[in-house]
Short mmCIF file of C-alpha atoms in Angstrom, two decimals:
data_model
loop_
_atom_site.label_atom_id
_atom_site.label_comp_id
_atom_site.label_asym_id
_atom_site.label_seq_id
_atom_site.Cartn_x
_atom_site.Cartn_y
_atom_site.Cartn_z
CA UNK Q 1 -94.69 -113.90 5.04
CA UNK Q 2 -90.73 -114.30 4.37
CA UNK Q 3 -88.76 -116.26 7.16
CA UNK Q 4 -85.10 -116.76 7.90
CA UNK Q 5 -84.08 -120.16 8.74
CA UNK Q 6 -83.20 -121.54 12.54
CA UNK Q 7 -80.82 -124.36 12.59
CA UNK Q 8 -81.30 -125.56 16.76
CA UNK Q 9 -78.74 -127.09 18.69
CA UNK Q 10 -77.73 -130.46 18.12
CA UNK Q 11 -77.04 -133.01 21.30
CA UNK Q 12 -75.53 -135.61 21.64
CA UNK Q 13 -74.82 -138.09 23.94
CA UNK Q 14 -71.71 -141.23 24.61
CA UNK Q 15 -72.38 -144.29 26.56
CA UNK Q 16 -69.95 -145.75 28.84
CA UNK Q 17 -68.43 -148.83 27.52
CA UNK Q 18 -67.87 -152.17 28.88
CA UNK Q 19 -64.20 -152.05 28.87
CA UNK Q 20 -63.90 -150.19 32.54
CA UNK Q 21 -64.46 -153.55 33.95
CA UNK Q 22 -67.45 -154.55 36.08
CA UNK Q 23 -66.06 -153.23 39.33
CA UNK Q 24 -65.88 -149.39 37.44
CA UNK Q 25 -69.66 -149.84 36.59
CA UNK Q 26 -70.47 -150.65 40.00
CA UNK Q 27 -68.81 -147.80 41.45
CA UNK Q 28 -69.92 -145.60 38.93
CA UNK Q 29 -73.56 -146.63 39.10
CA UNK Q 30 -73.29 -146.14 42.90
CA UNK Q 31 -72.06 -142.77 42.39
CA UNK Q 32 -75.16 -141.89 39.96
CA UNK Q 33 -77.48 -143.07 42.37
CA UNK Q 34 -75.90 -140.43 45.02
CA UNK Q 35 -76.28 -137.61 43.03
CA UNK Q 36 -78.33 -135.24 42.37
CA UNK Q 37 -80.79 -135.40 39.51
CA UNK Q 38 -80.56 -132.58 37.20
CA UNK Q 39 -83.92 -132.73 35.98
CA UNK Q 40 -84.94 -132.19 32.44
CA UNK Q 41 -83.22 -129.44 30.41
CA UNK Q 42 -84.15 -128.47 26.85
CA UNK Q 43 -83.02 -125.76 24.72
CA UNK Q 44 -84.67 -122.79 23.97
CA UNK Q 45 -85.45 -122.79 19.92
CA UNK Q 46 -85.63 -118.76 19.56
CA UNK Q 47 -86.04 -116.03 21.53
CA UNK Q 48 -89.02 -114.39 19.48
CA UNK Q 49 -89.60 -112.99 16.25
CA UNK Q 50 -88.67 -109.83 14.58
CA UNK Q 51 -90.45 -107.78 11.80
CA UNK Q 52 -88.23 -106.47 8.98
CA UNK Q 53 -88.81 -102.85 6.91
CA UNK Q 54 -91.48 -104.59 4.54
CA UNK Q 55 -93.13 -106.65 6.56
CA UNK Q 56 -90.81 -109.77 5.89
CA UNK Q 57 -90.72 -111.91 9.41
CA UNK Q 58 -87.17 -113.80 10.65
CA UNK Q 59 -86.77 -115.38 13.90
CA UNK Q 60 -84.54 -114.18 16.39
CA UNK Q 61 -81.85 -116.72 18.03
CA UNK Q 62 -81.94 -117.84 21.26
CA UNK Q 63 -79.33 -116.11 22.90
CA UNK Q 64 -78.91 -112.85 20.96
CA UNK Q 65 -78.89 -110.28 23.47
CA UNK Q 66 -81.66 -108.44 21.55
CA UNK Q 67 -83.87 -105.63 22.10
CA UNK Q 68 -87.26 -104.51 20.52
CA UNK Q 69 -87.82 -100.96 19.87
CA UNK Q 70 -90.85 -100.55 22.41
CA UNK Q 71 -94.29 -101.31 21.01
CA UNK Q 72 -92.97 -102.44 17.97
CA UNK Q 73 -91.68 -105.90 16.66
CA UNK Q 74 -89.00 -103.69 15.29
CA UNK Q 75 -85.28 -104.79 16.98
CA UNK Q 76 -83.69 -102.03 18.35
CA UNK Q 77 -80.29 -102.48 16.55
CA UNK Q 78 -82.26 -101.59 13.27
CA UNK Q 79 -81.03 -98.08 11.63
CA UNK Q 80 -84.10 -95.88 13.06
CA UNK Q 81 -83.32 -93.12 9.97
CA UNK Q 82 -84.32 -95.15 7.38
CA UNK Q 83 -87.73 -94.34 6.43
CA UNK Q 84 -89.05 -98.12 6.15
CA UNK Q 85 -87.84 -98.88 9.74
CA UNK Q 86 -89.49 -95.93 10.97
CA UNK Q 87 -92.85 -96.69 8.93
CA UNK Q 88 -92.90 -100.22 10.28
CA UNK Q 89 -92.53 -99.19 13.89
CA UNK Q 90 -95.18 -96.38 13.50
CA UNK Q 91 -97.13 -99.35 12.47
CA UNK Q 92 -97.00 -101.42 15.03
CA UNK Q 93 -97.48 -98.75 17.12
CA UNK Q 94 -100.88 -97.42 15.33
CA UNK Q 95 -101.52 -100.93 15.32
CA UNK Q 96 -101.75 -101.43 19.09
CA UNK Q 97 -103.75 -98.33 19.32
CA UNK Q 98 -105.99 -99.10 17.29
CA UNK Q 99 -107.20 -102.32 19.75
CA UNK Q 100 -107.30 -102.91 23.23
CA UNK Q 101 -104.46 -104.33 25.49
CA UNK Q 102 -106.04 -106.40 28.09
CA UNK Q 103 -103.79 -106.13 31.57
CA UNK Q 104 -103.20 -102.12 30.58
CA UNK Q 105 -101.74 -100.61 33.90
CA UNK Q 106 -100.93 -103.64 35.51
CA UNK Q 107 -98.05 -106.14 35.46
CA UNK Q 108 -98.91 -107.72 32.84
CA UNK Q 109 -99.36 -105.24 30.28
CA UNK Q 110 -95.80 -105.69 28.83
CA UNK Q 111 -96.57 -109.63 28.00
CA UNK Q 112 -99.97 -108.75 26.69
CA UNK Q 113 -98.46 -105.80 24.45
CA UNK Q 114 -95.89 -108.75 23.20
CA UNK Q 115 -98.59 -111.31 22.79
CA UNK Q 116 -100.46 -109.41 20.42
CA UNK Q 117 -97.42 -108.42 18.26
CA UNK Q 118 -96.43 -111.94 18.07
CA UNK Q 119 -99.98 -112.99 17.40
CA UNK Q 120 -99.47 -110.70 14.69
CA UNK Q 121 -95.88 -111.69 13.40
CA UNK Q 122 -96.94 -115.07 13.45
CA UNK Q 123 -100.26 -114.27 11.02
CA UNK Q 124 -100.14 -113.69 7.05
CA UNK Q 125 -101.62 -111.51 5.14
CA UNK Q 126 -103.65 -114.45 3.99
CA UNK Q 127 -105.27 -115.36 8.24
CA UNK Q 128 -102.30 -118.41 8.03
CA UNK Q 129 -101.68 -118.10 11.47
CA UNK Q 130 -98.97 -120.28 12.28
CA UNK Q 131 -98.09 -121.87 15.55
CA UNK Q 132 -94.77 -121.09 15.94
CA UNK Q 133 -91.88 -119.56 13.61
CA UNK Q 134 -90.05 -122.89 13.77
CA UNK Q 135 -89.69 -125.82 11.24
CA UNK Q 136 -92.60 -127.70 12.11
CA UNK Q 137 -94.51 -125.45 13.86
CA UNK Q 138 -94.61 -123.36 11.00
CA UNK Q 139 -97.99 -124.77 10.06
CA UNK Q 140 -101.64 -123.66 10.65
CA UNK Q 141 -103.06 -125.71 13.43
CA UNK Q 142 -107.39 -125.17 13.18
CA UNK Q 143 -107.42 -125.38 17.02
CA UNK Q 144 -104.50 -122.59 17.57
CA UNK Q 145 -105.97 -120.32 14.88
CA UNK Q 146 -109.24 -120.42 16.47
CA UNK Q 147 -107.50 -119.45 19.85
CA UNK Q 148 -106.27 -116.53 17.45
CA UNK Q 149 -109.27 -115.21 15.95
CA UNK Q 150 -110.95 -114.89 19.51
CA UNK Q 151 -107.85 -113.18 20.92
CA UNK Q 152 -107.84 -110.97 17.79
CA UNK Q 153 -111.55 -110.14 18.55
CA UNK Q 154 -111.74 -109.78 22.22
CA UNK Q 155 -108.96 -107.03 21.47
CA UNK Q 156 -110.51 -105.13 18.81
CA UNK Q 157 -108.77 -106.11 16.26
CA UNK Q 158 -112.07 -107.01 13.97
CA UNK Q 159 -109.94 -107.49 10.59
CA UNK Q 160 -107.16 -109.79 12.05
CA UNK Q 161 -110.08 -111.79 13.62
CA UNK Q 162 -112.08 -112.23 10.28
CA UNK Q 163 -108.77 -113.09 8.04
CA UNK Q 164 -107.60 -116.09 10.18
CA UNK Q 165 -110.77 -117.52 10.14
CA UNK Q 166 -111.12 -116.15 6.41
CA UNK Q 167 -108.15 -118.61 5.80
CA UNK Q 168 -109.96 -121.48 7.65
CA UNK Q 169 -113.05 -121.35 5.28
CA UNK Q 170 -110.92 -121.49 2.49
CA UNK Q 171 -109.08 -124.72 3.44
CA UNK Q 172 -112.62 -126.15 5.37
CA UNK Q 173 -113.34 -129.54 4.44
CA UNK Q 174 -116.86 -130.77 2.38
CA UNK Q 175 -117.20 -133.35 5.30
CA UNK Q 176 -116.36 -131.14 8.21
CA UNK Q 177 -113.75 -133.73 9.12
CA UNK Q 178 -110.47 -131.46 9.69
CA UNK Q 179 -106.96 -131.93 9.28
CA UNK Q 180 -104.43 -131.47 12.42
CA UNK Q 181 -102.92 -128.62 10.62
CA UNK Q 182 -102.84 -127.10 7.17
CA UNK Q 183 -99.88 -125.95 5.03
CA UNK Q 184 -99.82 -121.86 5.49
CA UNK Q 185 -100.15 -121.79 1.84
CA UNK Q 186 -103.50 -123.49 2.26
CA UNK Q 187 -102.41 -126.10 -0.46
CA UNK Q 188 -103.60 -128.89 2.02
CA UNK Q 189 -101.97 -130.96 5.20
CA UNK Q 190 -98.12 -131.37 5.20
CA UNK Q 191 -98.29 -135.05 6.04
CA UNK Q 192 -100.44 -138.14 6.65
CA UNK Q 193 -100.98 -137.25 10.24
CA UNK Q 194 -104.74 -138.68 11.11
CA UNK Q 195 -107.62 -136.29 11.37
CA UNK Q 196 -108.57 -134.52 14.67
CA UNK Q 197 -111.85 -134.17 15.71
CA UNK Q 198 -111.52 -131.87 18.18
CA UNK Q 199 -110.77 -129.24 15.75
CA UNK Q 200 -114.31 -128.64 14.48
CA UNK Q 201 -115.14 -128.06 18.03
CA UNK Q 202 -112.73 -125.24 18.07
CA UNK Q 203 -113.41 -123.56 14.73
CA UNK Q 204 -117.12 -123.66 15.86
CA UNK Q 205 -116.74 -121.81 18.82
CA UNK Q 206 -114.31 -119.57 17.11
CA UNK Q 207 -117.08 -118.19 14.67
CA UNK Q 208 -119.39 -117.74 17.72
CA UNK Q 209 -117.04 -115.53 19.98
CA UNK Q 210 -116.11 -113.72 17.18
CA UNK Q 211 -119.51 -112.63 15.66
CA UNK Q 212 -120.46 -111.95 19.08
CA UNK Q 213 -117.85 -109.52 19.39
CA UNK Q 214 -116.97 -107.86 16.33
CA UNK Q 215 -118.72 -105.00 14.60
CA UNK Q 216 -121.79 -106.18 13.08
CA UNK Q 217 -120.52 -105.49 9.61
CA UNK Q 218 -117.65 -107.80 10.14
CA UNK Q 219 -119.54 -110.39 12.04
CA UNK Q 220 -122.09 -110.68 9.15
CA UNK Q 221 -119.26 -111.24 6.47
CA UNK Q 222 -117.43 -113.85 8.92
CA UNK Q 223 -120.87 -115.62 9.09
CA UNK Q 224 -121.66 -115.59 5.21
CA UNK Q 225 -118.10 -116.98 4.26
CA UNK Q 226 -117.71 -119.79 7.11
CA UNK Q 227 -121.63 -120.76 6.90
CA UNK Q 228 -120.88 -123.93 4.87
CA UNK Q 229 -117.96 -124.92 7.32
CA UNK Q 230 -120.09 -124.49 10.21
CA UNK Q 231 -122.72 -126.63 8.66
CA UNK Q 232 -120.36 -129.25 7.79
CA UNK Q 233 -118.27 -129.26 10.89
CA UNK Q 234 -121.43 -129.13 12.90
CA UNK Q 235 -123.01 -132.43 10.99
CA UNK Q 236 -119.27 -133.92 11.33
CA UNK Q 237 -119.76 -133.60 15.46
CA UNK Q 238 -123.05 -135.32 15.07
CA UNK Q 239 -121.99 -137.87 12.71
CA UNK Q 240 -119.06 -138.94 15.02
CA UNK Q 241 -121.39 -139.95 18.26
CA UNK Q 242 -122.09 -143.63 18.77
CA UNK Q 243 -125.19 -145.35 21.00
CA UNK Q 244 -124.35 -144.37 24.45
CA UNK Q 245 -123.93 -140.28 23.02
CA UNK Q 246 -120.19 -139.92 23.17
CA UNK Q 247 -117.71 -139.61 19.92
CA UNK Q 248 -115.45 -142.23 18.71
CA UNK Q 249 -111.68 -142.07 20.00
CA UNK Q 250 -109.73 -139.47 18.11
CA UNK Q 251 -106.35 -137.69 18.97
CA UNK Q 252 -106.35 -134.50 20.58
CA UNK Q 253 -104.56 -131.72 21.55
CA UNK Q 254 -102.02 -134.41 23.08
CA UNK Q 255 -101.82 -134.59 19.18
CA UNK Q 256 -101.27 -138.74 19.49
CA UNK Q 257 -102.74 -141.58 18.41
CA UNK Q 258 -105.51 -142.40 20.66
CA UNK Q 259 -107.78 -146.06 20.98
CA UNK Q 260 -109.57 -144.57 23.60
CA UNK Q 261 -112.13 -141.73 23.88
CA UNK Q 262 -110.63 -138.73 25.86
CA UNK Q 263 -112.08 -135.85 27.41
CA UNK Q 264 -109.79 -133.54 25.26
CA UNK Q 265 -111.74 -134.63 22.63
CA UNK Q 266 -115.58 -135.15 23.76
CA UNK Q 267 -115.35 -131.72 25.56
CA UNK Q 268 -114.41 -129.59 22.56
CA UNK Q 269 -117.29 -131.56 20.78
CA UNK Q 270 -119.74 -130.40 23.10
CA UNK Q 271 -118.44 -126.66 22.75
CA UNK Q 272 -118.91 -127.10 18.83
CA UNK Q 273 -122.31 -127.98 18.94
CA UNK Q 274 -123.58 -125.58 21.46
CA UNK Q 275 -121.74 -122.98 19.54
CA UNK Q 276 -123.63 -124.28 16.14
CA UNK Q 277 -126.91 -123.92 18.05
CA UNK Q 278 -126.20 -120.44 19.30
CA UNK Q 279 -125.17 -119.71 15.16
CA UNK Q 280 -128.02 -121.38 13.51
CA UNK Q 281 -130.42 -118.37 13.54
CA UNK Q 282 -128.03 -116.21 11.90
CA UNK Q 283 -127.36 -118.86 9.77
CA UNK Q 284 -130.79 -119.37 8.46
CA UNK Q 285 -130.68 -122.79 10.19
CA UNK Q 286 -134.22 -123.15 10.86
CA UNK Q 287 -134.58 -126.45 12.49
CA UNK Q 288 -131.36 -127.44 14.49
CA UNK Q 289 -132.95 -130.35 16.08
CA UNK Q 290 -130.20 -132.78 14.68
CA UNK Q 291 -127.69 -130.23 16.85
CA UNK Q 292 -130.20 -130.07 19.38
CA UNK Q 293 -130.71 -133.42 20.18
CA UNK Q 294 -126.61 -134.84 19.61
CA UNK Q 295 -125.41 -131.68 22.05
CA UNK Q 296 -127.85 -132.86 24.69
CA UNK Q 297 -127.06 -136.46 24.54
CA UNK Q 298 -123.14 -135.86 24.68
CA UNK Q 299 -123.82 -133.17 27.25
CA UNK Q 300 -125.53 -135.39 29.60
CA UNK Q 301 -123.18 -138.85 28.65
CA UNK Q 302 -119.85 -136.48 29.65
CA UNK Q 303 -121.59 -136.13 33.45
CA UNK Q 304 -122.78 -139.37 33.36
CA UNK Q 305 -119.57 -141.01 32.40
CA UNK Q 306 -116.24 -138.87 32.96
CA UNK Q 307 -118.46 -136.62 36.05
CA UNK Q 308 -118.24 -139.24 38.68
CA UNK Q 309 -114.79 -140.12 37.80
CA UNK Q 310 -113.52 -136.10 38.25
CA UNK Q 311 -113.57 -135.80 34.83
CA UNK Q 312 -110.40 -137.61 33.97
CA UNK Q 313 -108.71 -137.75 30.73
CA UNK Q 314 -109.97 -140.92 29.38
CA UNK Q 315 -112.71 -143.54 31.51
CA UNK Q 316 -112.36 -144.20 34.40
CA UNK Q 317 -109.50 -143.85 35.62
CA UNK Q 318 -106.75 -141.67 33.28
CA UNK Q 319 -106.02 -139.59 35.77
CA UNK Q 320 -106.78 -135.34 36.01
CA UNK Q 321 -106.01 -133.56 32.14
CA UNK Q 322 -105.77 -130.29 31.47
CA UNK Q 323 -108.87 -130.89 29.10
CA UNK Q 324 -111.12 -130.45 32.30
CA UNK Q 325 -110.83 -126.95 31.18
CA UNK Q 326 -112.75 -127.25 27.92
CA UNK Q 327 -115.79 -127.43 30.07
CA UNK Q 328 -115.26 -124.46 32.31
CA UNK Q 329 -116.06 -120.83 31.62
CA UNK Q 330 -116.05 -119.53 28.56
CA UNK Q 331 -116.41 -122.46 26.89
CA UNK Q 332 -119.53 -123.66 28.90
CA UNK Q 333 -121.53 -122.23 31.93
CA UNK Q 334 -120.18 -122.50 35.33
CA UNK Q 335 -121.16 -125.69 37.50
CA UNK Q 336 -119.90 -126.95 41.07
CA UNK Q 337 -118.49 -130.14 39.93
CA UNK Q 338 -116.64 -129.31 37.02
CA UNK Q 339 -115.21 -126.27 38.68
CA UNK Q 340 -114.13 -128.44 41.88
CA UNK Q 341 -112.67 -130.52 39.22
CA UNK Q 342 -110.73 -127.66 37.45
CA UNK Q 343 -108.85 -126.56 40.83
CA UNK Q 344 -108.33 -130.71 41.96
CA UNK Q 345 -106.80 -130.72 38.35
CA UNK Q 346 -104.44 -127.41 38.60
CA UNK Q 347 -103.26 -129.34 41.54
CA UNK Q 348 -102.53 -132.41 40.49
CA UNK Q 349 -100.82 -131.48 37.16
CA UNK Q 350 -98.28 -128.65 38.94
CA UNK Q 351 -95.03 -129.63 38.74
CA UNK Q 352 -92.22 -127.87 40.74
CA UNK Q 353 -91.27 -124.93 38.58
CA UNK Q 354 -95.05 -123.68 39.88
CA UNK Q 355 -96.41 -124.48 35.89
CA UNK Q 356 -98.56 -127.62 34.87
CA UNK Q 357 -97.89 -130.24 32.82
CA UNK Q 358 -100.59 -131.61 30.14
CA UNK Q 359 -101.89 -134.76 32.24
CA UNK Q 360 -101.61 -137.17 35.39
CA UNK Q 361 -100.65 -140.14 32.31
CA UNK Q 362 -98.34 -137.26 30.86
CA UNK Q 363 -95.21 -139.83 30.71
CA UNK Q 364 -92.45 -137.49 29.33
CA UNK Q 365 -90.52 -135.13 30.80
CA UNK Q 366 -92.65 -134.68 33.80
CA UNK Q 367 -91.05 -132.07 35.59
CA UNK Q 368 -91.24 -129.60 32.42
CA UNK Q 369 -94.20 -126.71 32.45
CA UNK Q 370 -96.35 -126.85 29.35
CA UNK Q 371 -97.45 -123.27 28.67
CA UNK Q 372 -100.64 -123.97 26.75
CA UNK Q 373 -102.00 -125.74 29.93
CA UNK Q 374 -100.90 -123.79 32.39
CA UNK Q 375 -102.42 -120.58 30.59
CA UNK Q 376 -105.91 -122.95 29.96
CA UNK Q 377 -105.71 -123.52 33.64
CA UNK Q 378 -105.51 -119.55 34.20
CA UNK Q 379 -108.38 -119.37 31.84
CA UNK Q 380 -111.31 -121.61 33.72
CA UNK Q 381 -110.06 -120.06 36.88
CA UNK Q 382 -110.76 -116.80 36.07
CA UNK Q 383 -113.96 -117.77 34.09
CA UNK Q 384 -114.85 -119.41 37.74
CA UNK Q 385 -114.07 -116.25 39.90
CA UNK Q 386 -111.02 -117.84 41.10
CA UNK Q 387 -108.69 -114.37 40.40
CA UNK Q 388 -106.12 -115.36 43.38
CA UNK Q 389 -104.96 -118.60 41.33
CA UNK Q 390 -105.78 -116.94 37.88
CA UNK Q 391 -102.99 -114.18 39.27
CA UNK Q 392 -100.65 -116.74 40.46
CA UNK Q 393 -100.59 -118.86 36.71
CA UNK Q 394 -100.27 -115.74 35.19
CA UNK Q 395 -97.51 -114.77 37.05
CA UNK Q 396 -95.97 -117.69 36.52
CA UNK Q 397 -96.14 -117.45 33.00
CA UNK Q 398 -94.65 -113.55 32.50
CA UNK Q 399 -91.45 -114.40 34.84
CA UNK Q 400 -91.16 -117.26 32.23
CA UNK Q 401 -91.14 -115.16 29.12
CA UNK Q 402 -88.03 -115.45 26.65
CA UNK Q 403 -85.48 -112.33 26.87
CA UNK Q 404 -87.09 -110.84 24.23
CA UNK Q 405 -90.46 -111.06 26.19
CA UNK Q 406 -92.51 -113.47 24.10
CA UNK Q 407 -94.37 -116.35 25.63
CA UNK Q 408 -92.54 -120.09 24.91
CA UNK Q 409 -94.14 -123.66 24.71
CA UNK Q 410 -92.10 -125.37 27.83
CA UNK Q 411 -90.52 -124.24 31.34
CA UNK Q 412 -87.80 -126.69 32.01
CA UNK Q 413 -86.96 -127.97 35.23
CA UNK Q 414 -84.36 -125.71 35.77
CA UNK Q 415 -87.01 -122.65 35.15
CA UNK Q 416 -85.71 -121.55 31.96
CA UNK Q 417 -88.25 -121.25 28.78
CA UNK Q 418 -87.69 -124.07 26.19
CA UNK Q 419 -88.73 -125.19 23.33
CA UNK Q 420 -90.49 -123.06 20.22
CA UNK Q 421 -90.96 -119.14 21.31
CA UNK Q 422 -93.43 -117.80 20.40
CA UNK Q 423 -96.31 -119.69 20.60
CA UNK Q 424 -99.03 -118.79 19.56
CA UNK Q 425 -101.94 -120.81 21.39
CA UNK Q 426 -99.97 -119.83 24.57
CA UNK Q 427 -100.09 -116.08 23.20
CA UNK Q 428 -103.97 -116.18 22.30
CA UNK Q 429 -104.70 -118.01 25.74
CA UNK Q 430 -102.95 -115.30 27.66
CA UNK Q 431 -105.12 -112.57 26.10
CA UNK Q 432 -108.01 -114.48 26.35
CA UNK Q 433 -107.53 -114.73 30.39
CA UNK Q 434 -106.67 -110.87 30.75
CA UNK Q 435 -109.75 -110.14 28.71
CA UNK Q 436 -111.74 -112.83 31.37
CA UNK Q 437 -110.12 -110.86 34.29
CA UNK Q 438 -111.05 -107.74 32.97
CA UNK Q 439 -114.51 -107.32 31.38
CA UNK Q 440 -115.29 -111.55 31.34
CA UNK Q 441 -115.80 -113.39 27.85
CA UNK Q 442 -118.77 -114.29 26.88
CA UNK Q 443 -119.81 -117.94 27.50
CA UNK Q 444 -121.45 -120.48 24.83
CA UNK Q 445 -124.94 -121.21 26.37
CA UNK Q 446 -125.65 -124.78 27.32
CA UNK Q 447 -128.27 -126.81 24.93
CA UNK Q 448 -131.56 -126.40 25.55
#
């Protein structure tokens, strides 16, 4: 994978000095307090990414007035007579084809068509999938390419699925203890940023959906090569529970440090292990009791502890977190409180552009849309039957889209996209709940 360079907007800012004289500040103060507030406006960082005759990727400015040729990553100001140009569009093309586009004949089928070429600009020929084509997004997040390799597999495309997680048994750790996010070389993390444990959870379930829906050929070499990584990761979860069956604190997908437990951290825990039990016979795991007995005892200390509460993001009172999500459909079955607690949540983090930001103790930039959590939010309510609100996120998030079409990390308050385009969790979560709409996902058992 070859990228082009971005340099983003710089801003800056003055400060009014002291030398106006105190009656000036007054009347300027008073004059701020009268007007409007502007809300919070941030840049958009690209408007997509473009594939060049070769295969060599380059991000596209934010602002450039471009074009794809359709079903293709291809931009239409590219000379169509040259024979690489043409064999790279026929690519994509075949490519699309060859896989399923959940949304097909409906409004949505142009963002899912984009989705999956961007999912597939943003992947190597190694499975780095990176989370974004911008500085320092341009790394391989374990929970994002997860989100890949199930999108990748829910839509047929078996060999995409397989490398990206191909990539994540090669850079798996002994201990099962993962890194927030790998170099896409696979050389090792980029910086001293401190472990997240959520991101065994995620790889865990990964490996489930995605033997579960591949061909069985594929499935059975995806099991063989992340076997050892499910062991560890799986022994990791178990490892990290204390007396009263929850984890220790760890960041999340907040991705900050963190001195107290959090639910976006003990409900991706409970996915891992349930997904680990489902695995363990095709594992040759013959006696998962360890598993067995650590998924029931965090199962049950979640309800008893964060279920009265609404399931908040950290006990007892953090207020509602997108996280609420990790227990819905598909990642768990279907039960009355949680699923009251999804919709109280989707309220309670919408903010006016109609998208969601992460949390209630979210502190920054709280009238900005997060894309990630309003698409997770679009997720459990489909998984819950709730298609009317399912619709209405979705919607929300293809009026959003870049020019270019692709799916960005923030909706300012102004309703403009912002921030790194395209993402790819956002991207993968987006298939994911077209796929849920459709035909439904299938949905990690609970422990027995």
């Amino acid at each position: 994978m070859v990228w082009t360079t971005y340099a983003g907007e710089v801003r800056s800012s003055r400060r009014l000095g002291w030398r106006i004289g105190l009656p000036a500040v007054i009347l300027v103060i008073a004059a701020l307090s009268m007007a409007p507030s502007r809300g919070t406006v941030l840049p958009l960082r690209a408007d997509g990414v473009m594939v060049e005759p070769g295969g060599a990727v380059a991000t596209v400015p934010a602002g450039s007035d471009a074009a794809f040729v359709p079903g293709s990553s291809v931009l239409s100001s590219a000379n169509r007579s040259d024979p690489a140009v043409s064999a790279q569009i026929d690519d994509d093309r075949r490519w699309l084809s060859d896989g399923d586009i959940p949304g097909h004949g409906t409004r949505y089928h142009a963002m899912s068509e984009r989705a999956l070429l961007d999912l597939r600009a943003l992947t190597s020929p190694t499975g780095a999938l990176i989370a974004a084509p911008v500085t320092a997004w341009r790394h391989v997040w374990p929970r994002d390419a997860s989100f890949a390799a199930a999108a990748y597999a829910v839509t047929g495309h078996d060999d995409e699925a397989a490398d990206v997680l191909g990539f994540l048994a090669r850079v798996a750790p002994a201990d099962g203890e993962w890194e927030a996010r790998y170099l896409a070389d696979g050389s090792g993390p980029p910086d001293d940023r401190p472990k997240q444990l959520d991101s065994a959870g995620w790889v865990l379930w990964a490996v489930w959906l995605v033997s579960r829906t591949v061909e069985p050929v594929v499935a059975s070499e995806v099991l063989e090569e992340m076997r050892p990584a499910v062991i560890a990761s799986a022994n990791a979860i178990v490892g990290s529970l204390e007396d009263d069956g929850l984890p220790e604190p760890s960041s999340d997908y907040w991705e900050k440090e963190e001195s107290e437990l959090t639910l976006g951290v003990a409900a991706p825990l409970s996915l891992g292990l349930r997904s680990a039990l489902a695995l363990a016979p095709q594992l040759g795991v013959d006696d998962p009791f360890v598993w067995s007995n650590a998924a029931r005892r965090l199962d049950e200390a979640i309800a008893r502890e964060f279920g009265p509460h609404g399931y908040p993001r950290t006990l007892p009172d953090g207020g509602a977190d997108a996280a609420v999500t990790f227990l819905a459909p598909p990642f768990a079955p279907s039960t009355p409180d949680v699923s009251a607690a999804v919709r109280d949540t989707e309220v309670a983090l919408r903010v006016p552009n109609g998208g969601h930001r992460p949390g209630e103790a979210w502190r920054k930039d709280v009238d900005v849309a997060w894309t990630p959590e309003t698409a997770l939010l679009a997720l459990a309510l489909a998984g819950n039957g709730d298609r009317d609100d399912a619709d209405r996120l979705l919607t929300f998030l293809d009026d959003y889209r870049t020019p270019l079409g692709s799916l960005p990390e923030k909706v300012d308050s102004e309703a403009t996209p912002a921030s790194v385009a395209p993402l790819a969790w956002t991207s993968s979560l987006v298939l994911l709940t077209l796929a849920e709409l459709e035909d439904g996902l299938p949905v990690v058992p609970a422990a027995d």
